[in-house]
Amino acid sequence: MKVSASHRTQLASIALMQVEHLALNAMEAVMVLSWVRLVTYLIMNTANGVLDVSFPGALSALARTKVFCDENLIETYLETYAKTQLLTWDRDAQTIALPASLQPSRRAVASRENGKKGGRPRKNAAVTPQNDPRQRTAIMPISGGKAVSAENPAETHLTGARDKLSLASKSSSEDKLKLDGLMSRIGPKAFEAAGFDPARDMPNWGVSRVWIAAALAKGMTDDDAERLIVAVVRDVADRQRAKGNPASHMGYFSKAVEAAIAKGDIPEVPKTAEQRKAERAWEQAMQDYTARVASGEDGLRRPELSDFLVQAAA
């Protein structure tokens, strides 16, 4: 990301702002460094200086991937920053915001939004067919027509690949944190399902971030994405080991996982021991009920599986 001169000046002064509120012993020096990283992230990745961390795993992901501090201390840090007015921390709403002195002005926010739309053209920009105002309502011919796409199919393929690989980088800062949290939760499970040993193999499950982003874009829940990814990785890994050709890296499973996501093949939720016990008891009751009805008994109540599930849960 290109940083403007004003941002560079602002970021350079962050570390020196208001640190007199903290006595800089060894522990608090770490807190100041974490604060600098957090403020830098808010300035560079949020439009209005406010970050939503209300979804599960957001704070842990923020501590681990952006602030680089102990996950168990992030809330303690935020409370300290809030008391010393270095940040705004709303525990109820689960939002983190820049202090008033670093909040962007209305003009800065409007400029960022305008920049996302392409920004204002330069006054003295050279007139080209693309920015010539006389061409605004004219249809500009494109040489080659439909045959252009067939002339270079490799370029079309590469464009599609780039779009697919950048799924996890096109979302907001909150979405990125959510993906970080889900990757930390699902990635190790997929790594284990693949049969890799963390002590011997490189624990690199970063590709799972792309799988998770694709699953969420398909409309799956976090739990659905986890069950699908882990199940597909386990099935493919078992099949390859049976062939004597085990997978050597996590990227090997991408094609199978992406195909399952496209089809929406979400495995059913595994049944608990209580559920299986209730089903066996219900089947036995149904056999007894059927035999008694066949013998001519009247007034019998048909066994319902829901009753046995309630009993098993109790």
mmCIF file of C-alpha atoms in Angstrom:
data_model
loop_
_atom_site.group_PDB
_atom_site.id
_atom_site.type_symbol
_atom_site.label_atom_id
_atom_site.label_comp_id
_atom_site.label_asym_id
_atom_site.label_seq_id
_atom_site.Cartn_x
_atom_site.Cartn_y
_atom_site.Cartn_z
ATOM 1 C CA MET A 1 0.000 0.000 0.000
ATOM 2 C CA LYS A 2 1.338 3.435 -0.956
ATOM 3 C CA VAL A 3 1.488 5.774 2.038
ATOM 4 C CA SER A 4 1.048 9.505 1.489
ATOM 5 C CA ALA A 5 3.406 12.090 2.964
ATOM 6 C CA SER A 6 0.787 13.171 5.487
ATOM 7 C CA HIS A 7 0.326 9.575 6.608
ATOM 8 C CA ARG A 8 4.058 9.090 6.954
ATOM 9 C CA THR A 9 4.276 12.192 9.114
ATOM 10 C CA GLN A 10 1.293 11.056 11.171
ATOM 11 C CA LEU A 11 2.652 7.552 11.678
ATOM 12 C CA ALA A 12 6.074 8.889 12.611
ATOM 13 C CA SER A 13 4.559 10.982 15.380
ATOM 14 C CA ILE A 14 2.247 8.270 16.744
ATOM 15 C CA ALA A 15 4.913 6.634 18.896
ATOM 16 C CA LEU A 16 5.644 9.950 20.604
ATOM 17 C CA MET A 17 2.049 11.002 21.274
ATOM 18 C CA GLN A 18 0.731 10.843 24.793
ATOM 19 C CA VAL A 19 3.188 8.136 25.926
ATOM 20 C CA GLU A 20 3.847 10.219 29.019
ATOM 21 C CA HIS A 21 0.650 8.638 30.383
ATOM 22 C CA LEU A 22 2.551 5.334 30.744
ATOM 23 C CA ALA A 23 5.590 4.687 32.914
ATOM 24 C CA LEU A 24 7.935 2.931 30.528
ATOM 25 C CA ASN A 25 9.178 -0.096 32.404
ATOM 26 C CA ALA A 26 9.876 -3.279 30.434
ATOM 27 C CA MET A 27 6.281 -4.533 30.421
ATOM 28 C CA GLU A 28 4.715 -1.188 29.555
ATOM 29 C CA ALA A 29 7.225 -0.598 26.785
ATOM 30 C CA VAL A 30 5.712 -3.674 25.117
ATOM 31 C CA MET A 31 2.274 -2.153 25.609
ATOM 32 C CA VAL A 32 3.377 1.073 23.910
ATOM 33 C CA LEU A 33 4.755 -0.872 20.939
ATOM 34 C CA SER A 34 1.502 -2.829 20.668
ATOM 35 C CA TRP A 35 -0.427 0.445 20.821
ATOM 36 C CA VAL A 36 1.632 1.888 17.943
ATOM 37 C CA ARG A 37 0.911 -1.186 15.824
ATOM 38 C CA LEU A 38 -2.795 -1.071 16.632
ATOM 39 C CA VAL A 39 -3.149 2.652 15.877
ATOM 40 C CA THR A 40 -1.202 2.205 12.648
ATOM 41 C CA TYR A 41 -3.571 -0.591 11.634
ATOM 42 C CA LEU A 42 -6.640 1.548 12.401
ATOM 43 C CA ILE A 43 -5.294 4.471 10.365
ATOM 44 C CA MET A 44 -4.296 2.371 7.370
ATOM 45 C CA ASN A 45 -7.218 -0.071 7.216
ATOM 46 C CA THR A 46 -10.353 1.728 8.425
ATOM 47 C CA ALA A 47 -12.170 4.613 6.756
ATOM 48 C CA ASN A 48 -13.371 6.293 9.952
ATOM 49 C CA GLY A 49 -10.896 5.004 12.539
ATOM 50 C CA VAL A 50 -13.375 2.518 14.062
ATOM 51 C CA LEU A 51 -12.871 -1.254 14.046
ATOM 52 C CA ASP A 52 -15.631 -3.773 14.848
ATOM 53 C CA VAL A 53 -14.366 -6.814 16.790
ATOM 54 C CA SER A 54 -17.741 -8.197 17.863
ATOM 55 C CA PHE A 55 -17.555 -11.483 15.924
ATOM 56 C CA PRO A 56 -16.048 -14.610 17.562
ATOM 57 C CA GLY A 57 -12.264 -14.819 17.442
ATOM 58 C CA ALA A 58 -11.797 -11.201 16.297
ATOM 59 C CA LEU A 59 -9.796 -10.035 19.320
ATOM 60 C CA SER A 60 -7.581 -13.115 19.233
ATOM 61 C CA ALA A 61 -6.911 -12.629 15.531
ATOM 62 C CA LEU A 62 -6.183 -8.935 16.081
ATOM 63 C CA ALA A 63 -3.693 -9.714 18.856
ATOM 64 C CA ARG A 64 -1.989 -12.484 16.928
ATOM 65 C CA THR A 65 -1.806 -11.062 13.390
ATOM 66 C CA LYS A 66 -1.792 -7.266 13.805
ATOM 67 C CA VAL A 67 -0.684 -6.253 17.304
ATOM 68 C CA PHE A 68 1.598 -9.260 17.947
ATOM 69 C CA CYS A 69 0.822 -9.559 21.638
ATOM 70 C CA ASP A 70 -0.426 -12.334 23.911
ATOM 71 C CA GLU A 71 -4.051 -13.177 23.069
ATOM 72 C CA ASN A 72 -4.890 -13.348 26.778
ATOM 73 C CA LEU A 73 -3.657 -9.775 27.339
ATOM 74 C CA ILE A 74 -5.345 -7.919 24.474
ATOM 75 C CA GLU A 75 -8.394 -6.896 26.519
ATOM 76 C CA THR A 76 -6.169 -5.768 29.408
ATOM 77 C CA TYR A 77 -4.172 -3.667 26.964
ATOM 78 C CA LEU A 78 -7.346 -2.145 25.490
ATOM 79 C CA GLU A 79 -8.660 -1.231 28.942
ATOM 80 C CA THR A 80 -5.342 0.422 29.811
ATOM 81 C CA TYR A 81 -5.309 2.339 26.519
ATOM 82 C CA ALA A 82 -8.893 3.501 27.163
ATOM 83 C CA LYS A 83 -8.113 4.675 30.730
ATOM 84 C CA THR A 84 -5.104 6.653 29.520
ATOM 85 C CA GLN A 85 -7.079 8.032 26.534
ATOM 86 C CA LEU A 86 -4.737 6.471 24.011
ATOM 87 C CA LEU A 87 -7.653 4.673 22.355
ATOM 88 C CA THR A 88 -11.403 4.293 22.667
ATOM 89 C CA TRP A 89 -12.527 0.804 23.708
ATOM 90 C CA ASP A 90 -16.264 0.088 23.948
ATOM 91 C CA ARG A 91 -16.527 -3.307 25.643
ATOM 92 C CA ASP A 92 -20.317 -3.515 25.207
ATOM 93 C CA ALA A 93 -20.339 -2.705 21.485
ATOM 94 C CA GLN A 94 -16.977 -4.449 20.971
ATOM 95 C CA THR A 95 -15.493 -1.598 18.951
ATOM 96 C CA ILE A 96 -12.012 -0.071 18.970
ATOM 97 C CA ALA A 97 -11.547 3.521 17.792
ATOM 98 C CA LEU A 98 -8.745 6.025 17.380
ATOM 99 C CA PRO A 99 -8.359 8.733 20.041
ATOM 100 C CA ALA A 100 -9.901 12.109 19.226
ATOM 101 C CA SER A 101 -6.498 13.572 18.341
ATOM 102 C CA LEU A 102 -6.017 10.993 15.559
ATOM 103 C CA GLN A 103 -9.584 10.750 14.268
ATOM 104 C CA PRO A 104 -9.776 11.615 10.555
ATOM 105 C CA SER A 105 -11.623 14.794 9.670
ATOM 106 C CA ARG A 106 -14.842 14.772 7.667
ATOM 107 C CA ARG A 107 -12.877 15.993 4.684
ATOM 108 C CA ALA A 108 -10.368 13.138 5.036
ATOM 109 C CA VAL A 109 -13.156 10.551 5.251
ATOM 110 C CA ALA A 110 -14.883 12.043 2.200
ATOM 111 C CA SER A 111 -11.592 12.067 0.293
ATOM 112 C CA ARG A 112 -10.972 8.378 1.075
ATOM 113 C CA GLU A 113 -14.455 7.447 -0.110
ATOM 114 C CA ASN A 114 -13.928 9.497 -3.268
ATOM 115 C CA GLY A 115 -10.575 7.813 -3.792
ATOM 116 C CA LYS A 116 -12.232 4.393 -3.744
ATOM 117 C CA LYS A 117 -14.386 5.549 -6.674
ATOM 118 C CA GLY A 118 -11.379 6.650 -8.705
ATOM 119 C CA GLY A 119 -10.778 10.134 -7.346
ATOM 120 C CA ARG A 120 -10.951 13.480 -9.106
ATOM 121 C CA PRO A 121 -9.112 13.663 -12.454
ATOM 122 C CA ARG A 122 -6.069 15.948 -12.578
ATOM 123 C CA LYS A 123 -6.631 19.422 -13.982
ATOM 124 C CA ASN A 124 -3.795 19.299 -16.509
ATOM 125 C CA ALA A 125 -4.112 15.632 -17.389
ATOM 126 C CA ALA A 126 -3.505 14.868 -21.050
ATOM 127 C CA VAL A 127 -6.692 14.276 -23.011
ATOM 128 C CA THR A 128 -7.019 10.657 -24.061
ATOM 129 C CA PRO A 129 -9.894 8.756 -25.669
ATOM 130 C CA GLN A 130 -10.719 7.426 -22.206
ATOM 131 C CA ASN A 131 -11.043 10.804 -20.434
ATOM 132 C CA ASP A 132 -12.082 13.011 -23.346
ATOM 133 C CA PRO A 133 -15.429 14.607 -22.307
ATOM 134 C CA ARG A 134 -16.550 14.524 -25.923
ATOM 135 C CA GLN A 135 -16.509 10.740 -25.772
ATOM 136 C CA ARG A 136 -18.829 10.461 -22.771
ATOM 137 C CA THR A 137 -21.840 9.406 -24.848
ATOM 138 C CA ALA A 138 -20.063 7.932 -27.855
ATOM 139 C CA ILE A 139 -19.600 4.208 -28.424
ATOM 140 C CA MET A 140 -15.901 3.546 -28.793
ATOM 141 C CA PRO A 141 -15.091 0.588 -31.021
ATOM 142 C CA ILE A 142 -12.772 -2.127 -29.680
ATOM 143 C CA SER A 143 -10.627 -3.775 -32.316
ATOM 144 C CA GLY A 144 -10.931 -7.506 -32.598
ATOM 145 C CA GLY A 145 -14.470 -7.888 -31.257
ATOM 146 C CA LYS A 146 -15.418 -11.294 -29.875
ATOM 147 C CA ALA A 147 -12.317 -12.909 -31.314
ATOM 148 C CA VAL A 148 -10.075 -11.035 -28.845
ATOM 149 C CA SER A 149 -10.886 -13.332 -25.926
ATOM 150 C CA ALA A 150 -10.072 -16.407 -28.043
ATOM 151 C CA GLU A 151 -6.735 -15.003 -29.205
ATOM 152 C CA ASN A 152 -5.184 -15.210 -25.753
ATOM 153 C CA PRO A 153 -7.027 -17.760 -23.569
ATOM 154 C CA ALA A 154 -4.048 -17.986 -21.206
ATOM 155 C CA GLU A 155 -4.580 -14.364 -20.146
ATOM 156 C CA THR A 156 -8.239 -15.057 -19.350
ATOM 157 C CA HIS A 157 -7.214 -18.099 -17.295
ATOM 158 C CA LEU A 158 -4.633 -16.095 -15.358
ATOM 159 C CA THR A 159 -7.154 -13.339 -14.657
ATOM 160 C CA GLY A 160 -9.573 -15.883 -13.204
ATOM 161 C CA ALA A 161 -6.822 -17.398 -11.078
ATOM 162 C CA ARG A 162 -5.838 -13.992 -9.727
ATOM 163 C CA ASP A 163 -9.461 -13.226 -8.837
ATOM 164 C CA LYS A 164 -9.784 -16.550 -7.036
ATOM 165 C CA LEU A 165 -6.551 -16.124 -5.075
ATOM 166 C CA SER A 166 -7.489 -12.586 -4.009
ATOM 167 C CA LEU A 167 -10.838 -13.558 -2.503
ATOM 168 C CA ALA A 168 -9.542 -13.035 1.006
ATOM 169 C CA SER A 169 -7.971 -9.633 0.233
ATOM 170 C CA LYS A 170 -11.009 -7.771 -1.159
ATOM 171 C CA SER A 171 -12.999 -7.549 2.062
ATOM 172 C CA SER A 172 -13.124 -4.955 4.809
ATOM 173 C CA SER A 173 -10.767 -4.893 7.782
ATOM 174 C CA GLU A 174 -13.444 -6.605 9.922
ATOM 175 C CA ASP A 175 -13.837 -9.370 7.323
ATOM 176 C CA LYS A 176 -10.077 -9.834 7.173
ATOM 177 C CA LEU A 177 -9.915 -10.228 10.941
ATOM 178 C CA LYS A 178 -12.752 -12.736 10.804
ATOM 179 C CA LEU A 179 -10.879 -14.717 8.143
ATOM 180 C CA ASP A 180 -7.746 -14.624 10.310
ATOM 181 C CA GLY A 181 -9.717 -15.999 13.251
ATOM 182 C CA LEU A 182 -11.357 -18.741 11.170
ATOM 183 C CA MET A 183 -8.039 -19.690 9.573
ATOM 184 C CA SER A 184 -6.499 -20.084 13.040
ATOM 185 C CA ARG A 185 -9.414 -22.322 14.013
ATOM 186 C CA ILE A 186 -9.943 -24.371 10.824
ATOM 187 C CA GLY A 187 -6.399 -24.411 9.397
ATOM 188 C CA PRO A 188 -4.835 -26.581 12.141
ATOM 189 C CA LYS A 189 -7.772 -29.033 11.961
ATOM 190 C CA ALA A 190 -7.370 -29.364 8.187
ATOM 191 C CA PHE A 191 -3.599 -29.748 8.665
ATOM 192 C CA GLU A 192 -4.202 -32.586 11.131
ATOM 193 C CA ALA A 193 -6.859 -34.170 8.873
ATOM 194 C CA ALA A 194 -4.286 -34.210 6.064
ATOM 195 C CA GLY A 195 -2.078 -36.415 8.240
ATOM 196 C CA PHE A 196 0.754 -33.916 8.647
ATOM 197 C CA ASP A 197 2.822 -33.837 11.831
ATOM 198 C CA PRO A 198 3.327 -30.321 13.286
ATOM 199 C CA ALA A 199 6.588 -31.446 14.880
ATOM 200 C CA ARG A 200 8.012 -32.735 11.595
ATOM 201 C CA ASP A 201 6.200 -30.895 8.791
ATOM 202 C CA MET A 202 6.022 -27.150 8.294
ATOM 203 C CA PRO A 203 2.713 -26.079 9.885
ATOM 204 C CA ASN A 204 1.627 -23.934 6.918
ATOM 205 C CA TRP A 205 -2.140 -23.894 6.439
ATOM 206 C CA GLY A 206 -2.413 -20.403 4.947
ATOM 207 C CA VAL A 207 -4.192 -21.746 1.841
ATOM 208 C CA SER A 208 -7.177 -22.551 4.082
ATOM 209 C CA ARG A 209 -7.859 -18.792 4.200
ATOM 210 C CA VAL A 210 -8.778 -18.865 0.484
ATOM 211 C CA TRP A 211 -11.004 -21.919 1.021
ATOM 212 C CA ILE A 212 -12.793 -20.258 3.946
ATOM 213 C CA ALA A 213 -13.347 -17.035 1.978
ATOM 214 C CA ALA A 214 -14.829 -19.034 -0.922
ATOM 215 C CA ALA A 215 -17.110 -20.986 1.433
ATOM 216 C CA LEU A 216 -18.381 -17.819 3.132
ATOM 217 C CA ALA A 217 -18.935 -16.176 -0.248
ATOM 218 C CA LYS A 218 -21.037 -19.224 -1.157
ATOM 219 C CA GLY A 219 -23.273 -18.463 1.847
ATOM 220 C CA MET A 220 -22.011 -21.165 4.202
ATOM 221 C CA THR A 221 -21.802 -20.658 7.947
ATOM 222 C CA ASP A 222 -18.494 -20.885 9.813
ATOM 223 C CA ASP A 223 -19.364 -24.389 11.064
ATOM 224 C CA ASP A 224 -20.458 -25.538 7.578
ATOM 225 C CA ALA A 225 -17.160 -24.335 6.110
ATOM 226 C CA GLU A 226 -15.192 -26.140 8.810
ATOM 227 C CA ARG A 227 -17.014 -29.458 8.344
ATOM 228 C CA LEU A 228 -16.680 -29.314 4.551
ATOM 229 C CA ILE A 229 -12.999 -28.386 4.456
ATOM 230 C CA VAL A 230 -11.892 -30.879 7.117
ATOM 231 C CA ALA A 231 -13.985 -33.705 5.608
ATOM 232 C CA VAL A 232 -12.701 -33.172 2.059
ATOM 233 C CA VAL A 233 -9.064 -32.901 3.183
ATOM 234 C CA ARG A 234 -9.405 -36.088 5.265
ATOM 235 C CA ASP A 235 -11.045 -38.056 2.416
ATOM 236 C CA VAL A 236 -8.457 -37.006 -0.171
ATOM 237 C CA ALA A 237 -5.558 -37.631 2.231
ATOM 238 C CA ASP A 238 -6.829 -41.134 3.080
ATOM 239 C CA ARG A 239 -7.303 -41.963 -0.590
ATOM 240 C CA GLN A 240 -3.816 -40.799 -1.537
ATOM 241 C CA ARG A 241 -2.190 -42.701 1.349
ATOM 242 C CA ALA A 242 -4.014 -45.849 0.238
ATOM 243 C CA LYS A 243 -2.491 -45.379 -3.218
ATOM 244 C CA GLY A 244 0.969 -44.981 -1.702
ATOM 245 C CA ASN A 245 1.199 -41.379 -2.894
ATOM 246 C CA PRO A 246 0.458 -39.144 0.125
ATOM 247 C CA ALA A 247 -0.005 -35.397 -0.335
ATOM 248 C CA SER A 248 3.099 -33.355 0.376
ATOM 249 C CA HIS A 249 1.523 -29.945 1.029
ATOM 250 C CA MET A 250 -1.819 -28.328 1.855
ATOM 251 C CA GLY A 251 -2.205 -26.805 -1.605
ATOM 252 C CA TYR A 252 -2.670 -30.329 -2.964
ATOM 253 C CA PHE A 253 -6.251 -30.328 -1.616
ATOM 254 C CA SER A 254 -7.315 -27.028 -3.206
ATOM 255 C CA LYS A 255 -8.957 -28.508 -6.295
ATOM 256 C CA ALA A 256 -11.068 -30.981 -4.300
ATOM 257 C CA VAL A 257 -12.060 -28.417 -1.650
ATOM 258 C CA GLU A 258 -13.030 -25.781 -4.231
ATOM 259 C CA ALA A 259 -15.087 -28.345 -6.169
ATOM 260 C CA ALA A 260 -16.942 -29.361 -2.984
ATOM 261 C CA ILE A 261 -17.609 -25.692 -2.142
ATOM 262 C CA ALA A 262 -18.966 -25.059 -5.635
ATOM 263 C CA LYS A 263 -21.324 -28.048 -5.296
ATOM 264 C CA GLY A 264 -22.270 -27.146 -1.727
ATOM 265 C CA ASP A 265 -21.449 -30.635 -0.446
ATOM 266 C CA ILE A 266 -21.704 -29.841 3.265
ATOM 267 C CA PRO A 267 -21.361 -32.947 5.495
ATOM 268 C CA GLU A 268 -24.046 -33.535 8.074
ATOM 269 C CA VAL A 269 -23.365 -32.615 11.664
ATOM 270 C CA PRO A 270 -21.828 -35.679 13.375
ATOM 271 C CA LYS A 271 -24.195 -37.351 15.798
ATOM 272 C CA THR A 272 -23.331 -37.417 19.471
ATOM 273 C CA ALA A 273 -23.219 -40.594 21.537
ATOM 274 C CA GLU A 274 -26.520 -39.566 23.172
ATOM 275 C CA GLN A 275 -28.199 -39.126 19.798
ATOM 276 C CA ARG A 276 -27.026 -42.539 18.585
ATOM 277 C CA LYS A 277 -28.212 -44.141 21.840
ATOM 278 C CA ALA A 278 -31.621 -42.439 21.493
ATOM 279 C CA GLU A 279 -31.972 -43.653 17.896
ATOM 280 C CA ARG A 280 -31.222 -47.255 18.896
ATOM 281 C CA ALA A 281 -33.786 -47.073 21.717
ATOM 282 C CA TRP A 282 -36.379 -45.576 19.348
ATOM 283 C CA GLU A 283 -35.784 -48.312 16.751
ATOM 284 C CA GLN A 284 -36.285 -50.974 19.441
ATOM 285 C CA ALA A 285 -39.474 -49.243 20.608
ATOM 286 C CA MET A 286 -40.747 -49.084 17.026
ATOM 287 C CA GLN A 287 -40.173 -52.824 16.564
ATOM 288 C CA ASP A 288 -42.086 -53.525 19.792
ATOM 289 C CA TYR A 289 -44.873 -51.121 18.733
ATOM 290 C CA THR A 290 -45.195 -52.764 15.296
ATOM 291 C CA ALA A 291 -45.341 -56.256 16.820
ATOM 292 C CA ARG A 292 -48.058 -55.242 19.328
ATOM 293 C CA VAL A 293 -50.166 -53.551 16.636
ATOM 294 C CA ALA A 294 -49.868 -56.666 14.470
ATOM 295 C CA SER A 295 -51.127 -58.785 17.386
ATOM 296 C CA GLY A 296 -54.304 -56.684 17.559
ATOM 297 C CA GLU A 297 -53.641 -54.322 20.494
ATOM 298 C CA ASP A 298 -55.484 -50.999 20.346
ATOM 299 C CA GLY A 299 -54.847 -47.560 21.860
ATOM 300 C CA LEU A 300 -51.117 -47.716 21.501
ATOM 301 C CA ARG A 301 -49.123 -44.497 21.084
ATOM 302 C CA ARG A 302 -46.617 -44.478 18.281
ATOM 303 C CA PRO A 303 -43.053 -43.911 19.599
ATOM 304 C CA GLU A 304 -41.558 -40.577 18.536
ATOM 305 C CA LEU A 305 -37.825 -40.106 18.054
ATOM 306 C CA SER A 306 -38.018 -36.613 19.563
ATOM 307 C CA ASP A 307 -39.140 -38.103 22.899
ATOM 308 C CA PHE A 308 -36.107 -40.358 23.045
ATOM 309 C CA LEU A 309 -33.765 -37.485 22.100
ATOM 310 C CA VAL A 310 -35.168 -35.405 24.956
ATOM 311 C CA GLN A 311 -34.715 -38.287 27.390
ATOM 312 C CA ALA A 312 -31.149 -38.858 26.222
ATOM 313 C CA ALA A 313 -30.328 -35.158 26.603
ATOM 314 C CA ALA A 314 -31.792 -35.155 30.119
#
